[in-house]
CSV table of C-alpha atoms and ligand atoms in Angstrom, one decimal:
chain,number,residue,atom,x,y,z
A,1,PRO,CA,-46.9,35.0,-33.2
A,2,ILE,CA,-44.5,37.6,-34.6
A,3,GLU,CA,-45.8,38.8,-37.9
A,4,SER,CA,-43.2,41.2,-39.3
A,5,ASN,CA,-43.3,42.3,-42.9
A,6,ARG,CA,-40.5,44.7,-42.5
A,7,TYR,CA,-37.0,44.8,-43.9
A,8,LEU,CA,-34.2,47.4,-43.9
A,9,ILE,CA,-32.8,49.0,-47.0
A,10,ASN,CA,-31.0,52.3,-47.3
A,11,GLY,CA,-32.0,53.3,-43.8
A,12,GLU,CA,-35.7,52.8,-44.4
A,13,LEU,CA,-37.8,50.2,-42.7
A,14,LEU,CA,-39.9,49.0,-45.7
A,15,SER,CA,-43.1,47.1,-45.6
A,16,TRP,CA,-43.4,44.0,-47.8
A,17,LYS,CA,-46.7,43.4,-49.5
A,18,GLY,CA,-45.7,40.1,-51.2
A,19,LYS,CA,-45.3,36.5,-50.1
A,20,MET,CA,-44.5,35.8,-46.5
A,21,ALA,CA,-42.4,32.9,-45.2
A,22,LYS,CA,-44.0,31.1,-42.3
A,23,VAL,CA,-41.7,30.1,-39.4
A,24,TYR,CA,-42.5,27.0,-37.3
A,25,SER,CA,-40.9,25.6,-34.2
A,26,SER,CA,-40.3,21.9,-33.9
A,27,ILE,CA,-41.4,22.3,-30.3
A,28,SER,CA,-45.1,21.4,-29.8
A,29,SER,CA,-47.3,23.5,-27.6
A,30,THR,CA,-49.9,20.8,-27.4
A,31,ASP,CA,-49.7,17.3,-26.0
A,32,SER,CA,-50.3,15.6,-29.3
A,33,TYR,CA,-47.3,16.5,-31.3
A,34,GLN,CA,-47.6,19.4,-33.8
A,35,PRO,CA,-45.1,22.0,-34.8
A,36,THR,CA,-45.9,25.4,-33.4
A,37,TYR,CA,-46.5,28.4,-35.7
A,38,LEU,CA,-44.2,31.2,-34.5
A,39,GLY,CA,-44.8,33.9,-37.1
A,40,SER,CA,-43.7,35.1,-40.5
A,41,VAL,CA,-41.1,37.2,-42.3
A,42,PRO,CA,-41.0,38.6,-45.8
A,43,GLU,CA,-39.9,36.3,-48.6
A,44,LEU,CA,-38.2,39.0,-50.6
A,45,GLU,CA,-37.4,38.8,-54.3
A,46,GLU,CA,-34.5,39.6,-56.6
A,47,GLN,CA,-35.4,43.3,-56.8
A,48,GLN,CA,-35.0,43.8,-53.1
A,49,ALA,CA,-31.7,41.9,-53.2
A,50,ASN,CA,-30.4,44.3,-55.9
A,51,ASP,CA,-31.8,47.3,-54.0
A,52,SER,CA,-30.0,46.3,-50.8
A,53,LEU,CA,-26.7,45.8,-52.6
A,54,GLU,CA,-27.1,49.2,-54.3
A,55,ALA,CA,-27.7,50.8,-51.0
A,56,ALA,CA,-24.6,49.2,-49.5
A,57,LEU,CA,-22.5,50.2,-52.5
A,58,GLU,CA,-23.8,53.8,-52.4
A,59,ALA,CA,-23.0,54.1,-48.7
A,60,TYR,CA,-19.5,52.8,-49.3
A,61,ASP,CA,-19.2,54.9,-52.4
A,62,GLN,CA,-15.9,53.3,-53.5
A,63,GLY,CA,-14.4,54.2,-50.1
A,64,LYS,CA,-15.4,57.8,-50.3
A,65,GLY,CA,-18.6,57.4,-48.4
A,66,LYS,CA,-19.4,59.0,-45.1
A,67,TRP,CA,-19.1,55.6,-43.2
A,68,PRO,CA,-15.8,54.4,-44.5
A,69,THR,CA,-14.2,57.8,-44.0
A,70,MET,CA,-15.9,58.5,-40.7
A,71,ARG,CA,-13.8,59.3,-37.6
A,72,VAL,CA,-13.2,56.4,-35.4
A,73,LYS,CA,-15.0,58.0,-32.4
A,74,GLU,CA,-18.1,58.4,-34.4
A,75,ARG,CA,-18.2,54.9,-35.7
A,76,ILE,CA,-17.7,53.7,-32.1
A,77,ALA,CA,-20.6,55.9,-31.0
A,78,CYS,CA,-22.9,54.2,-33.6
A,79,MET,CA,-21.9,50.8,-32.3
A,80,GLN,CA,-22.4,51.8,-28.7
A,81,LYS,CA,-25.8,53.1,-29.5
A,82,PHE,CA,-26.7,49.8,-31.2
A,83,VAL,CA,-25.5,47.6,-28.4
A,84,LYS,CA,-27.5,49.6,-25.8
A,85,LEU,CA,-30.7,49.2,-27.9
A,86,MET,CA,-29.9,45.5,-28.4
A,87,GLU,CA,-29.5,44.9,-24.7
A,88,ALA,CA,-33.1,46.1,-24.1
A,89,LYS,CA,-34.3,43.1,-26.3
A,90,ARG,CA,-32.7,40.4,-24.2
A,91,GLU,CA,-35.8,38.8,-22.9
A,92,LEU,CA,-37.6,38.5,-26.2
A,93,THR,CA,-34.4,37.4,-28.1
A,94,VAL,CA,-33.7,34.6,-25.6
A,95,LYS,CA,-37.2,33.4,-25.8
A,96,LEU,CA,-37.0,33.3,-29.6
A,97,ILE,CA,-33.7,31.5,-29.6
A,98,MET,CA,-35.4,28.8,-27.5
A,99,TRP,CA,-38.5,28.5,-29.6
A,100,GLU,CA,-36.9,28.9,-33.0
A,101,ILE,CA,-33.8,26.7,-32.7
A,102,GLY,CA,-34.5,24.7,-29.5
A,103,LYS,CA,-31.5,25.9,-27.6
A,104,ASN,CA,-31.8,25.3,-23.9
A,105,LEU,CA,-32.3,28.3,-21.6
A,106,PRO,CA,-28.8,28.6,-20.2
A,107,ASP,CA,-27.3,28.3,-23.7
A,108,ALA,CA,-29.8,30.8,-25.2
A,109,GLU,CA,-29.0,33.3,-22.4
A,110,LYS,CA,-25.3,32.6,-23.0
A,111,GLU,CA,-25.7,33.3,-26.7
A,112,PHE,CA,-27.3,36.6,-26.1
A,113,ASP,CA,-24.9,37.7,-23.3
A,114,ARG,CA,-21.8,36.5,-25.2
A,115,THR,CA,-22.9,38.5,-28.2
A,116,VAL,CA,-23.3,41.7,-26.2
A,117,GLN,CA,-19.9,41.1,-24.7
A,118,TYR,CA,-18.5,40.5,-28.1
A,119,ILE,CA,-19.7,43.9,-29.3
A,120,TYR,CA,-18.2,45.7,-26.2
A,121,ASP,CA,-14.9,43.8,-26.6
A,122,THR,CA,-14.8,44.6,-30.3
A,123,ILE,CA,-15.3,48.3,-29.5
A,124,GLU,CA,-12.4,48.2,-27.0
A,125,ASP,CA,-10.2,46.3,-29.4
A,126,TYR,CA,-11.0,48.7,-32.2
A,127,LYS,CA,-9.8,51.6,-30.0
A,128,ASN,CA,-6.5,49.9,-29.5
A,129,LEU,CA,-6.3,48.9,-33.1
A,130,ASP,CA,-6.8,52.4,-34.1
A,131,ARG,CA,-4.0,53.6,-31.8
A,132,ASP,CA,-1.7,50.9,-33.3
A,133,ALA,CA,-2.6,52.0,-36.7
A,134,ALA,CA,-1.9,55.7,-36.1
A,135,LYS,CA,1.8,54.8,-35.7
A,136,PHE,CA,4.5,56.3,-37.9
A,137,GLU,CA,7.4,54.2,-39.0
A,138,LYS,CA,10.6,55.1,-40.6
A,139,ASN,CA,12.8,52.7,-42.6
A,140,GLU,CA,15.5,53.5,-45.1
A,141,GLY,CA,14.5,57.1,-45.4
A,142,VAL,CA,10.8,56.4,-45.9
A,143,VAL,CA,8.4,57.5,-43.3
A,144,ALA,CA,5.1,55.5,-43.4
A,145,HIS,CA,1.9,56.4,-41.7
A,146,ILE,CA,0.3,53.0,-41.4
A,147,ARG,CA,-3.5,52.6,-41.3
A,148,ARG,CA,-6.1,49.9,-41.4
A,149,GLY,CA,-8.9,50.4,-43.9
A,150,PRO,CA,-12.1,48.7,-44.9
A,151,LEU,CA,-12.5,46.1,-47.7
A,152,GLY,CA,-15.8,47.3,-49.3
A,153,VAL,CA,-19.2,45.8,-49.4
A,154,VAL,CA,-19.8,42.6,-47.4
A,155,LEU,CA,-22.5,40.0,-48.0
A,156,CYS,CA,-23.0,38.5,-44.5
A,157,LEU,CA,-24.7,35.1,-44.1
A,158,GLY,CA,-24.9,33.5,-40.7
A,159,PRO,CA,-25.8,30.0,-39.5
A,160,TYR,CA,-28.9,28.7,-37.7
A,161,ASN,CA,-27.1,27.3,-34.7
A,162,TYR,CA,-25.9,30.7,-33.5
A,163,PRO,CA,-28.4,32.9,-35.3
A,164,LEU,CA,-27.4,35.9,-33.2
A,165,ASN,CA,-23.9,35.3,-32.0
A,166,GLU,CA,-22.1,34.0,-35.1
A,167,THR,CA,-23.9,36.4,-37.5
A,168,PHE,CA,-22.9,39.3,-35.3
A,169,ALA,CA,-19.4,37.9,-35.0
A,170,LEU,CA,-19.2,38.7,-38.7
A,171,LEU,CA,-21.4,41.8,-39.0
A,172,ILE,CA,-20.1,43.8,-36.1
A,173,PRO,CA,-16.3,43.7,-36.9
A,174,ALA,CA,-17.2,44.2,-40.6
A,175,LEU,CA,-19.2,47.4,-39.8
A,176,ILE,CA,-16.8,48.9,-37.2
A,177,MET,CA,-13.9,48.6,-39.7
A,178,GLY,CA,-15.8,50.9,-42.1
A,179,ASN,CA,-17.3,48.3,-44.5
A,180,THR,CA,-20.9,48.4,-45.5
A,181,ALA,CA,-23.1,45.3,-45.5
A,182,VAL,CA,-26.1,43.3,-46.7
A,183,PHE,CA,-27.1,40.8,-44.1
A,184,LYS,CA,-29.5,37.9,-44.7
A,185,PRO,CA,-30.4,35.9,-41.6
A,186,ALA,CA,-30.4,32.1,-41.6
A,187,LYS,CA,-33.6,30.1,-42.3
A,188,PHE,CA,-34.0,29.1,-38.6
A,189,GLY,CA,-33.4,31.8,-36.1
A,190,VAL,CA,-34.8,34.5,-38.4
A,191,LEU,CA,-37.6,35.9,-36.3
A,192,LEU,CA,-35.2,37.0,-33.6
A,193,ILE,CA,-33.6,39.5,-36.0
A,194,THR,CA,-36.9,41.4,-36.5
A,195,PRO,CA,-37.0,43.1,-33.1
A,196,LEU,CA,-33.5,44.4,-33.8
A,197,LEU,CA,-34.4,46.1,-37.1
A,198,GLU,CA,-35.1,49.4,-35.5
A,199,ALA,CA,-31.9,49.3,-33.5
A,200,PHE,CA,-29.9,48.9,-36.7
A,201,GLN,CA,-31.9,51.7,-38.4
A,202,GLU,CA,-31.5,54.1,-35.5
A,203,SER,CA,-27.8,53.4,-34.9
A,204,PHE,CA,-26.2,53.4,-38.3
A,205,PRO,CA,-26.3,55.9,-41.2
A,206,LYS,CA,-28.4,54.9,-44.1
A,207,GLY,CA,-27.2,52.1,-46.4
A,208,VAL,CA,-24.4,51.0,-44.0
A,209,VAL,CA,-26.3,47.9,-42.9
A,210,ASN,CA,-29.2,46.5,-45.0
A,211,ILE,CA,-31.2,43.5,-43.8
A,212,VAL,CA,-33.2,41.3,-46.1
A,213,PHE,CA,-35.2,38.1,-45.5
A,214,GLY,CA,-35.8,35.3,-47.9
A,215,ARG,CA,-34.1,32.4,-49.6
A,216,GLY,CA,-30.4,32.4,-50.3
A,217,ARG,CA,-30.9,31.3,-53.9
A,218,VAL,CA,-33.2,34.2,-54.6
A,219,LEU,CA,-31.3,36.9,-52.7
A,220,ALA,CA,-27.6,36.0,-52.4
A,221,SER,CA,-27.1,34.6,-55.9
A,222,PRO,CA,-28.1,37.8,-57.8
A,223,MET,CA,-25.9,39.9,-55.5
A,224,MET,CA,-22.9,37.6,-56.2
A,225,LYS,CA,-23.7,37.6,-59.9
A,226,THR,CA,-23.2,41.4,-60.1
A,227,GLY,CA,-19.6,41.0,-59.2
A,228,LYS,CA,-19.9,43.9,-56.9
A,229,VAL,CA,-19.7,42.1,-53.6
A,230,ASP,CA,-16.2,42.6,-52.2
A,231,VAL,CA,-16.4,40.2,-49.3
A,232,LEU,CA,-18.4,37.0,-48.7
A,233,ALA,CA,-18.7,36.5,-44.9
A,234,LEU,CA,-20.4,33.3,-44.3
A,235,ILE,CA,-20.6,30.7,-41.5
A,236,GLY,CA,-22.2,27.6,-42.7
A,237,ASN,CA,-21.4,24.8,-45.1
A,238,SER,CA,-18.9,24.8,-48.0
A,239,LYS,CA,-21.5,23.6,-50.5
A,240,SER,CA,-23.4,26.9,-50.2
A,241,ALA,CA,-20.2,28.9,-49.9
A,242,ASN,CA,-18.8,27.4,-53.1
A,243,ALA,CA,-22.0,27.8,-55.0
A,244,LEU,CA,-22.0,31.5,-54.2
A,245,ILE,CA,-18.3,32.0,-55.0
A,246,ASP,CA,-18.8,30.3,-58.4
A,247,GLN,CA,-21.4,32.9,-59.3
A,248,HIS,CA,-19.2,35.8,-58.7
A,249,PRO,CA,-17.7,36.8,-62.1
A,250,LYS,CA,-14.5,38.0,-60.5
A,251,SER,CA,-14.2,35.4,-57.8
A,252,ASN,CA,-10.5,35.8,-57.6
A,253,ARG,CA,-11.0,39.3,-56.3
A,254,LEU,CA,-13.6,38.3,-53.8
A,255,ARG,CA,-12.3,38.2,-50.2
A,256,LEU,CA,-13.6,35.2,-48.2
A,257,ILE,CA,-14.3,35.1,-44.5
A,258,LEU,CA,-15.7,31.6,-44.0
A,259,GLY,CA,-16.3,29.4,-41.0
A,260,LEU,CA,-17.2,26.0,-42.4
A,261,GLU,CA,-17.5,22.3,-41.5
A,262,ALA,CA,-15.4,20.4,-39.0
A,263,LYS,CA,-15.1,16.9,-37.7
A,264,ASN,CA,-13.3,17.5,-34.5
A,265,PRO,CA,-11.9,14.3,-32.9
A,266,ALA,CA,-11.3,13.5,-29.2
A,267,ILE,CA,-8.4,11.2,-28.5
A,268,ILE,CA,-8.4,9.4,-25.2
A,269,LEU,CA,-5.0,8.0,-24.1
A,270,PRO,CA,-4.5,5.1,-21.6
A,271,HIS,CA,-3.7,7.2,-18.6
A,272,ALA,CA,-6.5,9.8,-19.1
A,273,ASP,CA,-8.8,10.6,-16.2
A,274,LEU,CA,-11.8,8.7,-17.5
A,275,ASP,CA,-14.5,10.6,-15.5
A,276,LEU,CA,-13.2,13.9,-16.8
A,277,ALA,CA,-12.9,12.5,-20.4
A,278,VAL,CA,-16.6,11.3,-20.2
A,279,LYS,CA,-17.8,14.6,-18.8
A,280,GLU,CA,-16.0,16.6,-21.5
A,281,CYS,CA,-16.9,14.3,-24.3
A,282,ILE,CA,-20.6,14.6,-23.4
A,283,ALA,CA,-20.3,18.4,-23.4
A,284,GLY,CA,-18.3,18.3,-26.6
A,285,SER,CA,-20.4,16.0,-28.6
A,286,LEU,CA,-23.9,16.7,-27.3
A,287,SER,CA,-24.3,20.3,-26.1
A,288,PHE,CA,-26.9,21.9,-28.4
A,289,ASN,CA,-27.3,18.3,-29.7
A,290,GLY,CA,-24.0,18.4,-31.5
A,291,GLN,CA,-25.2,21.2,-33.8
A,292,ARG,CA,-22.0,23.1,-33.4
A,293,CYS,CA,-19.1,23.3,-35.9
A,294,THR,CA,-16.8,22.8,-32.9
A,295,ALA,CA,-18.7,19.8,-31.6
A,296,LEU,CA,-16.7,16.6,-31.1
A,297,LYS,CA,-17.8,14.5,-34.0
A,298,ILE,CA,-15.7,11.4,-33.5
A,299,ILE,CA,-14.0,9.8,-30.5
A,300,TYR,CA,-10.8,7.7,-30.6
A,301,VAL,CA,-10.3,5.7,-27.5
A,302,HIS,CA,-7.2,3.6,-26.7
A,303,GLU,CA,-7.9,-0.2,-26.6
A,304,ALA,CA,-6.5,-0.4,-23.1
A,305,ILE,CA,-9.3,1.7,-21.7
A,306,ARG,CA,-12.0,1.2,-24.3
A,307,THR,CA,-14.3,-1.0,-22.3
A,308,ALA,CA,-14.1,1.1,-19.2
A,309,PHE,CA,-14.6,4.4,-21.1
A,310,LEU,CA,-17.5,3.1,-23.2
A,311,GLU,CA,-19.3,1.7,-20.2
A,312,LYS,CA,-19.2,5.1,-18.4
A,313,PHE,CA,-19.8,7.1,-21.6
A,314,THR,CA,-22.9,5.2,-22.8
A,315,ALA,CA,-24.4,5.3,-19.3
A,316,ALA,CA,-23.8,9.1,-19.2
A,317,VAL,CA,-25.4,9.6,-22.6
A,318,ASP,CA,-28.5,7.7,-21.6
A,319,ALA,CA,-28.7,9.6,-18.3
A,320,LEU,CA,-29.0,12.9,-20.0
A,321,LYS,CA,-32.3,14.8,-19.7
A,322,PHE,CA,-34.4,15.5,-22.8
A,323,GLY,CA,-36.9,18.3,-22.6
A,324,ASN,CA,-38.1,21.6,-23.9
A,325,PRO,CA,-35.5,24.3,-23.8
A,326,TRP,CA,-37.0,26.0,-20.7
A,327,ASP,CA,-37.3,22.8,-18.7
A,328,GLU,CA,-35.0,22.7,-15.7
A,329,GLY,CA,-31.9,20.7,-16.5
A,330,ALA,CA,-32.9,19.8,-20.1
A,331,PHE,CA,-29.7,19.1,-21.9
A,332,LEU,CA,-31.0,17.4,-25.1
A,333,THR,CA,-33.7,19.5,-26.8
A,334,PRO,CA,-35.9,19.3,-29.9
A,335,LEU,CA,-34.0,19.6,-33.2
A,336,PRO,CA,-35.0,22.6,-35.3
A,337,GLU,CA,-34.5,20.9,-38.7
A,338,PRO,CA,-37.5,18.6,-39.3
A,339,ASN,CA,-35.5,16.2,-41.4
A,340,LYS,CA,-32.6,15.8,-38.9
A,341,PRO,CA,-33.9,12.7,-37.1
A,342,GLN,CA,-34.4,11.0,-40.4
A,343,TYR,CA,-30.8,11.9,-41.5
A,344,ILE,CA,-29.3,10.6,-38.3
A,345,GLN,CA,-31.4,7.4,-38.8
A,346,GLU,CA,-29.9,7.0,-42.3
A,347,LEU,CA,-26.4,7.3,-40.8
A,348,ILE,CA,-27.3,4.7,-38.2
A,349,ASP,CA,-28.7,2.3,-40.9
A,350,ASP,CA,-25.6,2.7,-43.0
A,351,ALA,CA,-23.3,2.0,-40.0
A,352,LEU,CA,-25.3,-1.0,-38.9
A,353,ALA,CA,-25.2,-2.4,-42.4
A,354,LYS,CA,-21.4,-2.1,-42.4
A,355,GLY,CA,-20.8,-3.9,-39.0
A,356,GLY,CA,-21.3,-1.1,-36.5
A,357,LYS,CA,-23.5,-1.4,-33.4
A,358,ILE,CA,-25.5,1.0,-31.3
A,359,ILE,CA,-23.9,0.4,-27.9
A,360,ASN,CA,-26.2,2.6,-25.6
A,361,LYS,CA,-29.6,1.3,-24.6
A,362,LYS,CA,-31.6,4.4,-25.7
A,363,GLY,CA,-29.5,5.1,-28.8
A,364,GLY,CA,-31.6,5.7,-32.0
A,365,ARG,CA,-35.0,6.0,-30.3
A,366,LEU,CA,-37.1,8.1,-32.5
A,367,MET,CA,-39.4,10.8,-31.2
A,368,ASP,CA,-41.4,13.4,-33.1
A,369,ASN,CA,-38.7,16.0,-33.1
A,370,TYR,CA,-35.7,14.1,-31.8
A,371,ILE,CA,-33.6,11.0,-32.0
A,372,TRP,CA,-31.8,9.8,-29.0
A,373,PRO,CA,-28.1,10.0,-29.6
A,374,PRO,CA,-26.7,6.7,-30.8
A,375,VAL,CA,-23.2,5.8,-29.6
A,376,LEU,CA,-21.9,3.8,-32.6
A,377,TYR,CA,-19.0,1.3,-32.3
A,378,PRO,CA,-16.9,0.2,-34.1
A,379,VAL,CA,-16.9,2.8,-36.8
A,380,THR,CA,-15.0,2.1,-39.9
A,381,LYS,CA,-13.8,4.4,-42.7
A,382,ASP,CA,-16.3,3.2,-45.2
A,383,MET,CA,-19.2,4.4,-43.1
A,384,ARG,CA,-21.1,7.7,-43.8
A,385,ILE,CA,-20.8,8.7,-40.1
A,386,TYR,CA,-17.0,8.6,-40.5
A,387,GLU,CA,-17.0,10.8,-43.5
A,388,GLU,CA,-19.9,13.2,-43.0
A,389,GLU,CA,-20.2,16.0,-40.5
A,390,GLN,CA,-23.3,14.8,-38.7
A,391,PHE,CA,-24.1,18.1,-37.1
A,392,GLY,CA,-26.5,16.4,-34.8
A,393,PRO,CA,-26.9,13.9,-32.0
A,394,ALA,CA,-24.8,10.9,-33.0
A,395,ILE,CA,-21.4,9.8,-31.6
A,396,PRO,CA,-19.1,7.6,-33.7
A,397,ILE,CA,-16.3,5.8,-31.8
A,398,ARG,CA,-13.1,4.3,-33.1
A,399,SER,CA,-10.5,2.5,-31.0
A,400,PHE,CA,-6.7,2.4,-31.5
A,401,THR,CA,-3.5,1.0,-30.2
A,402,ASP,CA,-1.2,3.1,-32.3
A,403,ILE,CA,-1.5,6.8,-32.0
A,404,ASN,CA,-0.8,7.0,-35.8
A,405,THR,CA,-4.3,5.7,-36.4
A,406,PRO,CA,-6.0,9.0,-35.3
A,407,LEU,CA,-3.1,11.1,-36.6
A,408,ASN,CA,-3.3,9.5,-40.1
A,409,ASP,CA,-7.1,9.9,-40.1
A,410,MET,CA,-6.8,13.5,-39.2
A,411,ALA,CA,-4.2,14.1,-41.9
A,412,ASP,CA,-6.4,12.5,-44.5
A,413,SER,CA,-9.5,14.4,-43.3
A,414,ASN,CA,-10.8,17.3,-45.3
A,415,TYR,CA,-11.2,19.3,-42.1
A,416,GLY,CA,-8.8,20.7,-39.6
A,417,GLN,CA,-10.4,22.8,-36.9
A,418,GLN,CA,-9.7,21.5,-33.4
A,419,VAL,CA,-8.9,18.3,-31.4
A,420,SER,CA,-9.4,17.3,-27.8
A,421,LEU,CA,-6.6,15.2,-26.3
A,422,PHE,CA,-7.1,13.4,-23.0
A,423,GLY,CA,-4.0,12.2,-21.2
A,424,LYS,CA,-1.9,12.5,-18.1
A,425,ASP,CA,1.6,13.8,-18.4
A,426,ILE,CA,1.3,16.9,-20.6
A,427,LYS,CA,5.0,17.4,-20.6
A,428,GLU,CA,5.6,13.9,-22.0
A,429,LEU,CA,2.9,14.5,-24.5
A,430,SER,CA,4.4,17.6,-26.0
A,431,PRO,CA,5.7,16.0,-29.2
A,432,LEU,CA,2.2,14.7,-29.8
A,433,ILE,CA,0.7,18.1,-29.0
A,434,ASP,CA,3.0,19.7,-31.5
A,435,ALA,CA,2.0,17.2,-34.2
A,436,LEU,CA,-1.7,17.8,-33.5
A,437,ALA,CA,-1.2,21.5,-33.6
A,438,ASN,CA,0.1,21.1,-37.2
A,439,LEU,CA,-3.1,19.3,-38.2
A,440,VAL,CA,-5.7,21.6,-36.6
A,441,CYS,CA,-5.8,25.1,-35.2
A,442,ARG,CA,-6.5,24.4,-31.6
A,443,VAL,CA,-5.5,21.5,-29.3
A,444,ASN,CA,-7.7,21.2,-26.2
A,445,LEU,CA,-6.0,19.4,-23.4
A,446,ASN,CA,-8.3,17.4,-21.2
A,447,SER,CA,-11.2,19.5,-22.3
A,448,SER,CA,-13.8,19.5,-25.1
A,449,CYS,CA,-13.5,21.6,-28.3
A,450,GLN,CA,-15.1,25.0,-28.2
A,451,ARG,CA,-14.8,28.4,-29.9
A,452,GLY,CA,-14.5,30.6,-26.8
A,453,PRO,CA,-13.2,32.6,-25.0
A,454,ASP,CA,-14.0,34.8,-28.0
A,455,VAL,CA,-10.7,36.7,-27.8
A,456,TYR,CA,-8.8,33.6,-29.0
A,457,PRO,CA,-8.3,33.0,-32.7
A,458,PHE,CA,-11.1,30.9,-34.2
A,459,THR,CA,-10.2,29.3,-37.5
A,460,GLY,CA,-9.4,26.0,-39.2
A,461,ARG,CA,-7.2,24.4,-41.8
A,462,LYS,CA,-8.2,22.8,-45.1
A,463,ASP,CA,-12.0,23.0,-45.8
A,464,SER,CA,-12.8,24.1,-42.2
A,465,ALA,CA,-12.3,27.9,-42.6
A,466,LYS,CA,-10.9,30.8,-44.5
A,467,ALA,CA,-9.7,33.7,-42.4
A,468,THR,CA,-9.6,34.0,-38.7
A,469,LEU,CA,-12.4,35.2,-36.4
A,470,SER,CA,-12.4,36.2,-32.7
A,471,VAL,CA,-12.7,39.7,-31.3
A,472,HIS,CA,-9.1,40.5,-32.1
A,473,ASP,CA,-8.6,38.7,-35.4
A,474,ALA,CA,-11.9,39.6,-37.0
A,475,LEU,CA,-11.0,43.3,-37.1
A,476,ARG,CA,-8.0,42.3,-39.0
A,477,SER,CA,-9.8,39.9,-41.3
A,478,PHE,CA,-12.3,42.6,-42.3
A,479,SER,CA,-9.7,45.2,-43.1
A,480,ILE,CA,-6.5,45.8,-45.0
A,481,ARG,CA,-3.3,47.6,-43.9
A,482,THR,CA,-2.5,50.6,-46.1
A,483,PHE,CA,0.0,53.3,-45.6
A,484,VAL,CA,0.9,56.8,-46.8
A,485,ALA,CA,4.7,57.0,-47.5
A,486,LEU,CA,6.8,60.2,-47.3
A,487,LYS,CA,10.3,60.0,-48.7
A,488,ASP,CA,13.0,61.8,-46.9
A,489,ASN,CA,14.6,63.6,-49.8
B,501,G3H,O1,-20.9,26.2,-34.9
B,501,G3H,C1,-19.7,26.6,-34.5
B,501,G3H,C2,-19.6,27.5,-33.4
B,501,G3H,O2,-18.7,28.5,-33.7
B,501,G3H,C3,-19.4,26.8,-32.1
B,501,G3H,O3,-19.1,27.7,-31.1
B,501,G3H,O4,-17.9,26.3,-29.5
B,501,G3H,O5,-18.9,28.4,-28.8
B,501,G3H,O6,-20.3,26.4,-29.4
B,501,G3H,P1,-19.1,27.2,-29.6
């Protein structure tokens, strides 16, 4: 087990003497099922929250601090040092991603490698951004030196499904742009941050990045209540985001960088390649057990091919391999949230009571730490699975004859992140593609929804996001364009 009582405030690795939070894995290490104890981290209190915010405020010093005014080259050097130190922790971090959140080995490795690449790409993009920003412009006798400056102090809260990658997709661009930050890891995927504490401490000047462990209610709320947080950077759910925003006394001043819920649909048209659609819908709805904001969370299949598609799809779901994350070929893996199987069961019960059916043989089979993904059909709008973001292994199916059915559903939805469209003649489909692009932010043709490649804009309409992430866009989201003007008198 990893017993770490350390946390990082104002450049110091402090030792916590108070209550510790125990971290368990839903993966059993014995034959008779029992969650595995993995270690513990501090359960810090309001005092430490306030101290960490004070440290970030002091390091920022209203924009006069050493970090926000530091030369670009020096900030890059800090980031380069950090990524090098982080790379040395690959093996341990990958192991912890598997144990803590149950991500399978290829995906755990991908999460680590993708994060490292994200940091390198951010550094490169930042160099270009800086060159752009150093430009002079002259218009109507006014010469402007345009720059890009930081926003202030960032409170950074990441999600459990990408405890490394998505947190760093917020933290790294925030820091390189000259902001200072307090970062609180998610509840699951928290231990893997502890081996990186030293890397943060050694790479950045004191107070630039502060890392605290504990409950959101205890730590994030008091920080928001001070009104001194300039940016809330959060990937997670809108309920937590809204609760935090409401606590900020000057919430209209608060900048929001949020990645929230989505209910991405797949639409399968009559001439689609069904084998390809099945393969992509499996990857889209069930990789990491559907615990991805970009996961396909509802499938619309045209009546003309419904029977053929569902036959292939249900067989493919039941042929997937369940196992522990390190088992060869394990695609479905234990769920980190102990109550998730129960929640999926509730969605099933509700759908069955309203006329839905589980149409795959294994669907709904309960295990200690898993529930076999049910394929539910027909799904109607009064069902919870239609409305709620299941964020887990369950696939609702609706059929249609008129394309306006999925289009109207999407227009009525609270979400607007991505869609997958499966069809044949892309040229002929272009008016439909245009219509879809006005409902979401990414239309995937004959492929599942996903965030990457990380250089492409990652955002959403309506309740799905505020601000745009990606290597390129995040640097812009975490900064503001300012300029010095010289009038040609
Ligand atoms: O949870 C949402 C993630 O941003 C999904 O990312 O599509 O790379 O799995 P992904």
